[in-house]
Coordinates of C-alpha atoms in Angstrom, one line a residue:
X1 CA 24.5 20.6 32.2
X2 CA 26.5 20.6 29.0
X3 CA 24.7 17.4 28.0
X4 CA 21.4 19.1 28.6
X5 CA 22.3 22.2 26.6
X6 CA 23.5 20.1 23.7
X7 CA 20.2 18.0 23.7
X8 CA 18.2 21.3 23.8
X9 CA 20.1 22.7 20.8
X10 CA 19.6 19.4 18.8
X11 CA 16.0 19.3 19.7
X12 CA 15.4 22.9 18.7
X13 CA 17.2 22.4 15.4
X14 CA 15.1 19.3 14.6
X15 CA 11.8 21.0 15.4
X16 CA 12.6 24.1 13.3
X17 CA 13.9 22.2 10.3
X18 CA 11.4 19.4 10.1
X19 CA 11.1 18.2 6.5
X20 CA 7.7 18.0 4.6
X21 CA 5.6 15.2 5.9
X22 CA 5.1 12.2 3.7
X23 CA 1.3 12.2 3.1
X24 CA -1.3 12.9 0.4
X25 CA -0.9 16.7 0.8
X26 CA 1.8 18.4 -1.4
X27 CA 2.8 21.3 -3.5
X28 CA 3.4 19.4 -6.8
X29 CA 1.3 16.7 -8.5
X30 CA 1.7 15.0 -11.8
X31 CA -1.2 12.8 -12.8
X32 CA -3.3 11.6 -15.7
X33 CA -6.6 10.0 -16.6
X34 CA -6.9 6.4 -17.8
X35 CA -9.6 5.9 -20.5
X36 CA -13.2 6.3 -19.7
X37 CA -16.4 5.6 -21.8
X38 CA -16.7 7.9 -24.8
X39 CA -20.4 8.9 -24.2
X40 CA -21.1 12.6 -23.8
X41 CA -17.3 13.5 -23.9
X42 CA -17.4 15.4 -20.6
X43 CA -14.1 16.8 -19.6
X44 CA -12.2 15.4 -16.5
X45 CA -11.7 17.7 -13.6
X46 CA -9.2 18.3 -10.8
X47 CA -10.7 19.1 -7.5
X48 CA -8.5 21.1 -5.1
X49 CA -8.9 21.6 -1.4
X50 CA -6.7 23.9 0.8
X51 CA -5.8 23.2 4.4
X52 CA -4.2 26.6 5.0
X53 CA -6.2 29.5 6.4
X54 CA -4.4 31.9 4.0
X55 CA -5.5 29.9 1.0
X56 CA -3.4 28.7 -1.9
X57 CA -2.4 29.9 -5.4
X58 CA -2.5 26.9 -7.7
X59 CA -1.4 26.4 -11.3
X60 CA -2.7 23.7 -13.5
X61 CA -0.9 22.9 -16.8
X62 CA -1.6 20.4 -19.5
X63 CA 1.8 20.0 -21.3
X64 CA 0.3 18.3 -24.4
X65 CA -1.5 21.6 -25.4
X66 CA 0.4 24.2 -23.3
X67 CA -2.7 25.4 -21.5
X68 CA -2.1 26.9 -18.1
X69 CA -4.8 27.9 -15.5
X70 CA -4.1 29.6 -12.2
X71 CA -6.6 29.8 -9.4
X72 CA -6.8 30.9 -5.8
X73 CA -8.3 28.3 -3.4
X74 CA -9.6 29.6 -0.1
X75 CA -9.7 27.5 3.0
X76 CA -12.8 25.3 3.2
X77 CA -13.4 25.6 -0.6
X78 CA -13.4 22.9 -3.2
X79 CA -12.1 24.5 -6.4
X80 CA -13.0 22.6 -9.6
X81 CA -10.9 23.0 -12.7
X82 CA -11.8 21.3 -16.0
X83 CA -9.0 20.0 -18.1
X84 CA -9.3 19.3 -21.8
X85 CA -10.2 15.6 -22.3
X86 CA -8.2 15.2 -25.5
X87 CA -5.1 16.6 -23.7
X88 CA -5.2 14.4 -20.7
X89 CA -7.2 11.2 -21.3
X90 CA -5.1 8.1 -22.1
X91 CA -6.5 6.1 -25.1
X92 CA -5.4 2.7 -26.3
X93 CA -2.4 0.7 -25.3
X94 CA 0.3 3.2 -26.3
X95 CA 2.8 5.8 -25.2
X96 CA 1.5 9.4 -25.1
X97 CA 1.9 12.8 -23.6
X98 CA -1.2 13.2 -21.4
X99 CA 0.0 14.4 -18.0
X100 CA -1.5 17.1 -15.8
X101 CA 1.0 19.2 -13.9
X102 CA -0.3 20.9 -10.7
X103 CA 1.8 23.2 -8.5
X104 CA 0.9 25.3 -5.4
X105 CA 2.6 27.8 -3.0
X106 CA 1.3 25.8 -0.1
X107 CA 0.3 22.2 0.5
X108 CA -3.0 21.2 -1.0
X109 CA -5.2 18.1 -1.5
X110 CA -6.0 17.1 -5.1
X111 CA -8.5 14.7 -6.6
X112 CA -8.8 13.5 -10.1
X113 CA -12.5 13.3 -11.1
X114 CA -13.8 11.7 -14.3
X115 CA -17.5 12.0 -14.4
X116 CA -19.0 10.7 -17.6
X117 CA -22.7 9.8 -18.0
X118 CA -23.2 6.4 -16.2
X119 CA -19.5 5.9 -15.9
X120 CA -17.7 7.9 -13.2
X121 CA -15.1 7.5 -10.5
X122 CA -12.5 9.7 -8.7
X123 CA -9.1 9.2 -7.1
X124 CA -7.0 10.8 -4.4
X125 CA -3.9 12.2 -6.1
X126 CA -0.5 11.6 -4.5
X127 CA 2.1 14.3 -4.7
X128 CA 5.4 13.9 -6.4
X129 CA 7.5 13.7 -3.2
X130 CA 5.9 10.4 -2.2
X131 CA 5.9 8.6 -5.5
X132 CA 8.0 5.5 -5.8
X133 CA 9.7 3.1 -8.3
X134 CA 7.9 -0.2 -7.6
X135 CA 4.1 -0.9 -7.9
X136 CA 1.6 -3.7 -8.3
X137 CA -1.7 -2.8 -9.8
X138 CA -5.3 -3.6 -8.7
X139 CA -7.9 -3.8 -11.5
X140 CA -11.2 -5.7 -11.8
X141 CA -12.7 -8.4 -13.9
X142 CA -13.4 -6.8 -17.3
X143 CA -16.8 -6.6 -18.9
X144 CA -15.8 -7.3 -22.6
X145 CA -15.1 -5.4 -24.8
X146 CA -14.2 -2.9 -22.1
X147 CA -10.6 -3.4 -20.9
X148 CA -8.8 -3.3 -17.6
X149 CA -6.0 -0.7 -17.8
X150 CA -2.9 0.7 -16.2
X151 CA -1.6 4.3 -16.6
X152 CA 1.9 5.6 -15.9
X153 CA 3.1 9.3 -15.8
X154 CA 6.8 10.2 -15.6
X155 CA 8.1 12.8 -13.2
X156 CA 11.7 13.1 -14.5
X157 CA 13.4 12.9 -17.9
X158 CA 15.2 9.7 -18.9
X159 CA 12.9 7.4 -16.9
X160 CA 12.7 3.7 -18.0
X161 CA 9.5 2.0 -17.0
X162 CA 9.4 -1.8 -17.0
X163 CA 6.1 -3.6 -17.0
X164 CA 5.4 -7.2 -16.2
X165 CA 1.7 -7.8 -17.2
X166 CA -0.2 -10.4 -15.3
X167 CA -2.1 -11.1 -18.6
X168 CA -1.2 -11.1 -22.3
X169 CA -1.2 -7.5 -23.7
X170 CA -0.5 -5.6 -26.8
X171 CA 1.4 -2.4 -26.4
X172 CA 2.4 0.0 -29.3
X173 CA 1.4 -2.8 -31.8
X174 CA 3.7 -5.4 -30.1
X175 CA 2.3 -8.5 -28.3
X176 CA 3.6 -9.5 -24.9
X177 CA 2.7 -12.7 -23.0
X178 CA 1.6 -12.8 -19.4
X179 CA 4.8 -12.5 -17.3
X180 CA 6.9 -11.1 -20.2
X181 CA 8.6 -7.9 -19.2
X182 CA 8.9 -5.0 -21.6
X183 CA 10.3 -1.5 -21.1
X184 CA 9.3 2.0 -22.2
X185 CA 11.4 5.2 -22.0
X186 CA 9.5 8.3 -20.7
X187 CA 10.5 11.8 -20.2
X188 CA 8.9 14.2 -17.7
X189 CA 5.1 14.6 -18.4
X190 CA 5.1 11.6 -20.9
X191 CA 2.6 8.9 -20.2
X192 CA 1.6 5.4 -21.2
X193 CA -1.4 3.1 -20.9
X194 CA -1.6 -0.6 -21.0
X195 CA -4.9 -2.3 -21.6
X196 CA -6.2 -5.9 -21.8
X197 CA -9.4 -7.7 -22.1
X198 CA -8.4 -9.8 -19.0
X199 CA -7.9 -8.7 -15.4
X200 CA -4.5 -6.9 -15.1
X201 CA -4.5 -7.1 -11.3
X202 CA -1.1 -8.1 -10.0
X203 CA 0.9 -6.5 -12.9
X204 CA 4.2 -5.2 -11.7
X205 CA 5.5 -1.7 -12.6
X206 CA 9.1 -0.7 -11.8
X207 CA 10.9 2.4 -12.9
X208 CA 14.4 3.9 -12.8
X209 CA 13.0 7.0 -11.2
X210 CA 9.7 7.8 -9.4
X211 CA 6.5 7.6 -11.5
X212 CA 2.8 8.0 -10.9
X213 CA 0.7 4.9 -11.4
X214 CA -3.0 4.6 -11.8
X215 CA -5.0 1.5 -12.6
X216 CA -8.6 0.2 -12.9
X217 CA -11.1 -0.5 -15.7
X218 CA -12.7 1.4 -18.4
X219 CA -16.0 -0.2 -17.4
X220 CA -16.5 -2.8 -14.7
X221 CA -19.4 -4.5 -13.0
X222 CA -17.5 -5.7 -9.9
X223 CA -19.2 -9.0 -9.3
X224 CA -17.2 -11.8 -7.6
X225 CA -14.8 -13.8 -9.6
X226 CA -16.4 -16.7 -11.4
X227 CA -19.7 -14.8 -11.8
X228 CA -20.9 -13.4 -15.1
X229 CA -20.0 -9.7 -15.3
X230 CA -23.4 -8.4 -16.2
X231 CA -25.4 -5.5 -14.8
X232 CA -24.8 -1.8 -14.4
X233 CA -21.2 -0.9 -14.6
X234 CA -18.9 1.9 -14.0
X235 CA -15.4 3.4 -14.7
X236 CA -13.1 2.5 -11.8
X237 CA -9.8 4.0 -11.1
X238 CA -7.3 4.7 -8.2
X239 CA -3.9 6.3 -7.9
X240 CA -1.8 3.5 -6.4
X241 CA 0.7 3.9 -3.5
X242 CA 4.1 2.6 -4.1
X243 CA 5.1 -0.8 -2.5
X244 CA 7.4 0.9 0.1
X245 CA 4.3 2.4 1.7
X246 CA 2.3 -0.8 2.0
X247 CA 1.3 -2.3 5.4
X248 CA 0.5 -5.4 7.3
X249 CA -2.7 -4.6 9.2
X250 CA -6.0 -3.4 7.8
X251 CA -9.7 -2.9 8.9
X252 CA -12.5 -3.3 6.5
X253 CA -15.9 -1.4 6.8
X254 CA -19.0 -2.1 4.6
X255 CA -20.4 0.5 2.3
X256 CA -23.7 2.3 3.2
X257 CA -26.7 1.5 1.0
X258 CA -25.4 -1.8 -0.3
X259 CA -27.0 -5.0 1.2
X260 CA -25.3 -7.5 -1.1
X261 CA -21.9 -7.1 0.3
X262 CA -18.6 -5.6 -0.9
X263 CA -15.6 -7.1 -2.6
X264 CA -12.0 -6.8 -1.3
X265 CA -8.7 -7.8 -3.0
X266 CA -5.4 -8.4 -1.2
X267 CA -2.5 -8.0 -3.6
X268 CA 1.0 -9.3 -2.6
X269 CA 4.3 -7.9 -3.6
X270 CA 6.6 -10.6 -2.1
X271 CA 6.6 -14.4 -2.4
X272 CA 5.3 -16.5 0.6
X273 CA 3.2 -13.7 2.0
X274 CA 0.7 -15.2 4.6
X275 CA -2.5 -13.3 4.8
X276 CA -5.1 -13.8 7.6
X277 CA -8.6 -12.4 7.4
X278 CA -11.3 -12.6 10.0
X279 CA -13.7 -15.6 9.3
X280 CA -11.4 -16.8 6.4
X281 CA -8.7 -19.3 6.2
X282 CA -5.1 -18.1 6.1
X283 CA -3.8 -17.9 2.5
X284 CA -0.3 -17.8 1.1
X285 CA 0.3 -15.4 -1.8
X286 CA 3.3 -15.0 -4.1
X287 CA 4.4 -11.8 -5.7
X288 CA 1.7 -10.4 -7.9
X289 CA -1.0 -12.8 -6.7
X290 CA -4.2 -11.6 -5.1
X291 CA -7.0 -12.9 -2.9
X292 CA -10.5 -11.7 -3.5
X293 CA -13.1 -12.0 -0.7
X294 CA -16.8 -11.2 -0.7
X295 CA -17.8 -9.6 2.6
X296 CA -21.4 -9.4 3.7
X297 CA -22.8 -5.9 4.2
X298 CA -22.9 -6.3 7.9
X299 CA -19.4 -7.7 8.1
X300 CA -16.3 -6.0 9.5
X301 CA -12.9 -7.7 8.9
X302 CA -9.4 -7.5 10.3
X303 CA -6.7 -8.2 7.8
X304 CA -3.1 -9.0 8.7
X305 CA -0.1 -10.2 6.7
X306 CA 3.4 -11.4 7.1
X307 CA 4.7 -9.1 4.4
X308 CA 3.3 -5.7 3.2
X309 CA 0.3 -6.0 1.0
X310 CA -2.2 -3.6 -0.8
X311 CA -5.9 -3.8 0.1
X312 CA -8.6 -2.5 -2.3
X313 CA -12.4 -2.3 -1.8
X314 CA -14.9 -2.6 -4.6
X315 CA -18.5 -1.4 -4.7
X316 CA -20.5 -3.9 -6.6
X317 CA -23.0 -3.2 -9.3
X318 CA -26.3 -1.9 -8.0
X319 CA -28.0 -4.8 -9.7
X320 CA -26.8 -7.3 -7.0
X321 CA -29.1 -5.8 -4.4
X322 CA -31.3 -3.4 -6.4
X323 CA -29.8 -0.3 -4.7
X324 CA -29.1 3.2 -6.1
X325 CA -25.4 2.4 -6.2
X326 CA -22.7 1.5 -8.7
X327 CA -19.1 0.2 -8.8
X328 CA -16.0 2.1 -7.7
X329 CA -12.6 1.0 -6.6
X330 CA -11.0 2.3 -3.4
X331 CA -7.5 1.8 -1.8
X332 CA -7.8 1.0 1.9
X333 CA -4.8 2.4 3.8
X334 CA -3.1 0.2 6.4
X335 CA -3.6 1.1 10.0
X336 CA 0.0 2.2 10.2
X337 CA -0.7 4.9 7.6
X338 CA -3.9 6.3 9.3
X339 CA -3.8 10.1 9.9
X340 CA -4.6 12.1 12.9
X341 CA -6.5 14.8 10.9
X342 CA -8.0 15.1 7.4
X343 CA -9.3 17.7 5.1
X344 CA -11.3 16.1 2.3
X345 CA -13.9 16.9 -0.3
X346 CA -16.9 15.2 -1.8
X347 CA -17.6 14.8 -5.6
X348 CA -20.8 15.7 -7.4
X349 CA -21.7 13.2 -10.1
X350 CA -23.7 13.3 -13.3
X351 CA -27.1 11.6 -12.8
X352 CA -29.2 10.4 -15.7
X353 CA -32.3 11.2 -13.7
X354 CA -31.1 14.5 -12.2
X355 CA -30.9 13.0 -8.8
X356 CA -28.6 14.4 -6.1
X357 CA -25.5 12.6 -5.0
X358 CA -25.6 11.1 -1.5
X359 CA -22.2 11.4 0.2
X360 CA -20.8 9.2 2.9
X361 CA -17.7 8.7 5.0
X362 CA -16.5 5.5 6.9
X363 CA -14.3 6.1 9.9
X364 CA -12.1 3.6 11.8
X365 CA -10.4 4.2 15.1
X366 CA -9.6 2.4 18.4
X367 CA -12.8 2.2 20.4
X368 CA -11.4 3.8 23.6
X369 CA -10.4 6.9 21.8
X370 CA -13.8 7.8 20.2
X371 CA -14.5 10.7 22.6
X372 CA -11.8 13.0 21.1
X373 CA -13.1 12.7 17.5
X374 CA -14.3 15.8 15.8
X375 CA -16.1 16.1 12.4
X376 CA -16.0 19.7 11.2
X377 CA -15.0 20.8 14.7
X378 CA -17.9 19.1 16.3
X379 CA -18.5 15.9 18.3
X380 CA -20.6 13.2 16.6
X381 CA -24.2 13.1 17.6
X382 CA -25.0 11.1 20.8
X383 CA -27.0 8.6 18.9
X384 CA -24.2 7.7 16.4
X385 CA -24.0 3.9 16.0
X386 CA -20.5 2.5 16.2
X387 CA -19.7 -1.1 15.2
X388 CA -16.9 -3.1 17.0
X389 CA -14.5 -4.9 14.6
X390 CA -14.4 -8.5 15.9
X391 CA -11.1 -9.7 17.4
X392 CA -9.7 -6.1 17.7
X393 CA -10.0 -3.0 19.8
X394 CA -11.1 -1.0 16.7
X395 CA -14.6 0.5 16.1
X396 CA -16.1 1.8 12.9
X397 CA -18.9 4.1 11.9
X398 CA -20.7 5.1 8.6
X399 CA -21.8 8.7 8.4
X400 CA -24.0 10.6 5.8
X401 CA -22.3 14.0 5.1
X402 CA -23.2 17.1 3.1
X403 CA -21.5 18.0 -0.2
X404 CA -18.3 20.1 0.1
X405 CA -15.1 20.2 2.1
X406 CA -14.9 18.6 5.5
X407 CA -12.4 18.1 8.3
X408 CA -11.9 15.2 10.7
X409 CA -9.4 15.3 13.5
X410 CA -8.7 13.9 16.9
X411 CA -7.9 16.1 20.0
X412 CA -4.7 14.0 20.6
X413 CA -1.9 14.1 18.0
X414 CA -1.1 10.4 18.5
X415 CA -4.6 9.1 17.9
X416 CA -4.9 7.8 14.3
X417 CA -8.2 7.5 12.2
X418 CA -8.9 5.7 9.0
X419 CA -11.2 7.7 6.7
X420 CA -12.9 6.5 3.5
X421 CA -15.0 8.9 1.4
X422 CA -17.6 7.8 -1.2
X423 CA -20.9 8.7 -2.8
X424 CA -23.7 7.3 -4.9
X425 CA -26.4 8.5 -7.3
X426 CA -28.4 6.8 -10.0
X427 CA -25.9 4.6 -12.1
X428 CA -23.0 6.7 -10.6
X429 CA -20.5 6.4 -7.8
X430 CA -17.1 7.5 -6.5
X431 CA -14.8 6.3 -3.7
X432 CA -11.3 7.1 -2.4
X433 CA -9.4 7.3 0.9
X434 CA -10.0 10.6 2.5
X435 CA -6.2 10.8 3.0
X436 CA -3.3 8.8 4.3
X437 CA 0.2 8.9 5.4
X438 CA 2.8 7.6 3.0
X439 CA 5.7 6.7 5.3
X440 CA 8.1 4.2 3.8
X441 CA 7.2 1.6 6.4
X442 CA 7.8 -1.3 3.9
X443 CA 11.3 -0.1 2.9
X444 CA 14.6 -1.1 4.6
X445 CA 14.8 1.0 7.8
X446 CA 17.5 2.6 9.8
X447 CA 16.9 4.3 13.0
X448 CA 17.0 8.2 12.8
X449 CA 16.7 11.1 15.2
X450 CA 13.2 11.9 16.1
X451 CA 11.7 15.0 14.3
X452 CA 8.1 15.9 15.2
X453 CA 5.6 14.9 12.6
X454 CA 8.2 13.9 10.0
X455 CA 6.1 10.9 8.8
X456 CA 9.3 8.8 9.2
X457 CA 9.6 5.5 11.1
X458 CA 12.4 6.8 13.4
X459 CA 12.5 3.7 15.5
X460 CA 11.8 1.1 12.7
X461 CA 8.7 -0.4 14.4
X462 CA 6.4 -0.1 11.4
X463 CA 4.6 2.9 12.9
X464 CA 5.2 6.6 12.5
X465 CA 4.8 9.6 14.8
X466 CA 3.4 7.6 17.7
X467 CA 5.0 9.4 20.6
X468 CA 4.4 12.7 22.3
X469 CA 7.4 14.7 23.5
X470 CA 6.4 14.2 27.2
X471 CA 9.0 11.8 28.7
X472 CA 6.4 9.0 28.7
X473 CA 6.4 5.6 26.8
X474 CA 3.2 6.4 24.8
X475 CA 3.3 3.3 22.6
X476 CA 4.4 0.8 25.3
X477 CA 7.6 -0.4 23.6
X478 CA 10.0 0.5 26.3
X479 CA 11.3 3.6 24.6
X480 CA 10.6 7.2 25.4
X481 CA 10.1 10.0 22.8
X482 CA 11.7 8.0 20.0
X483 CA 9.2 8.7 17.2
X484 CA 7.4 12.1 17.7
X485 CA 4.0 13.3 16.5
X486 CA 3.3 16.9 15.9
X487 CA 2.3 18.8 19.0
X488 CA 2.0 22.2 20.6
X489 CA 5.8 21.8 21.4
X490 CA 6.5 22.6 17.8
X491 CA 3.6 24.9 17.0
X492 CA 2.9 27.1 20.1
X493 CA 5.6 29.2 21.6
X494 CA 4.1 29.2 25.1
X495 CA 3.8 25.4 25.2
X496 CA 7.2 25.0 23.4
X497 CA 9.1 26.3 26.4
X498 CA 7.2 24.1 28.9
X499 CA 7.8 21.1 26.6
X500 CA 11.5 21.7 26.3
X501 CA 11.8 22.1 30.0
X502 CA 10.1 18.8 30.5
X503 CA 12.4 17.2 27.9
X504 CA 15.4 18.5 29.8
X505 CA 14.2 17.0 33.0
X506 CA 13.7 13.6 31.3
X507 CA 17.3 13.8 30.0
X508 CA 18.7 14.5 33.5
X509 CA 20.9 11.6 34.8

């Protein structure tokens, strides 16, 4: 009995004191905007969505000019806040002070949106509590004289950032050869940008303290390597997850509207990384190397690797298939970082012909679990077309959605879903993951006590929160209740008592 009481006390303490989950929702964000085309000089925006029914009070500050704006964001709303372009846009290959600081009294979802005429993209912002100290960057083949680019923003004073560019670059007037490391000192809210007329994919960024890293191109066409980069282009950008959150299994889904296929790049962080892709030969990559594949518009691929990798999807120029589309770059989260529920927002773009923006979402999940899926609280229509992913038990679907804020969730807290949000209009596009977990599944791991929904790999199996507190081996690994998802046990007092009683019975000798 003493053992049962002790277990009950420990479990109660764990549930009550669960740390903030490692995911894209947060209460503090530090971000910036890599350089875009200087056409109509539109200001960038931050889009803010709130997942709390009580709403959020959010403060947006641009340290370079001292301007502060405070807004209240209600549940289900997308609040758009313009930020002064001169104060936040990185220009040239130099050090600067162009950060945006966002704080909130409750967790929020933030997007950086830079919509310029015929040159737009958006990215999902990552909160400061999940940033890291090691990154490798994805970019695209440049369309000269428009460079590929890397942006960095510091979170803490006294941060030393070391950059190993994959191509020759000039920074602050100094030339550096490909592979030649150079370091830059940054204080909190200071930023830097590195640009090159060659593809900076695979450049390595390390820092003595966590930093935010963004990369992409000022203007890219996104045709396959070896093809001339001509046609309609676009600004492409993403905020990059740190290496310690990368994964080893991915599923790719084609983009709606395109008929000429999509580009994908696999970027490796470690030497001798073996990558296997459906219908492709296995390839070995060393640190900083990447593999680009061109997947047909009816193709679904399963990607696995021996070491953690980053996977990025590129929408091609609309000229490849004469569609009303344009390039964007989108990080594809690994299966292990899929979420069980999402709150995400669409982005309205600037159309040269005053056309509306068409918004889409791609969803991925295990085929047997589709019945519990809910979009904005509703089942999907009965005629929804799902596509099986060859060689796996996953299925994927492409959906047309309305503008605004949406939710996707599963009735079970241990069923994970991949979600990718994007949109097109004439000569414009955007794309980003709808959300993701950012558990440190690629870092050195030590087993820890299970805390519900802590986004920690408690049992070091490369997955997080895959068990219910039910005395059953939900993930089939021979262990019981070793890595707990959130459930009514933690959230509902009536269910909490029942769950604890069941837990005590499971602990009985």
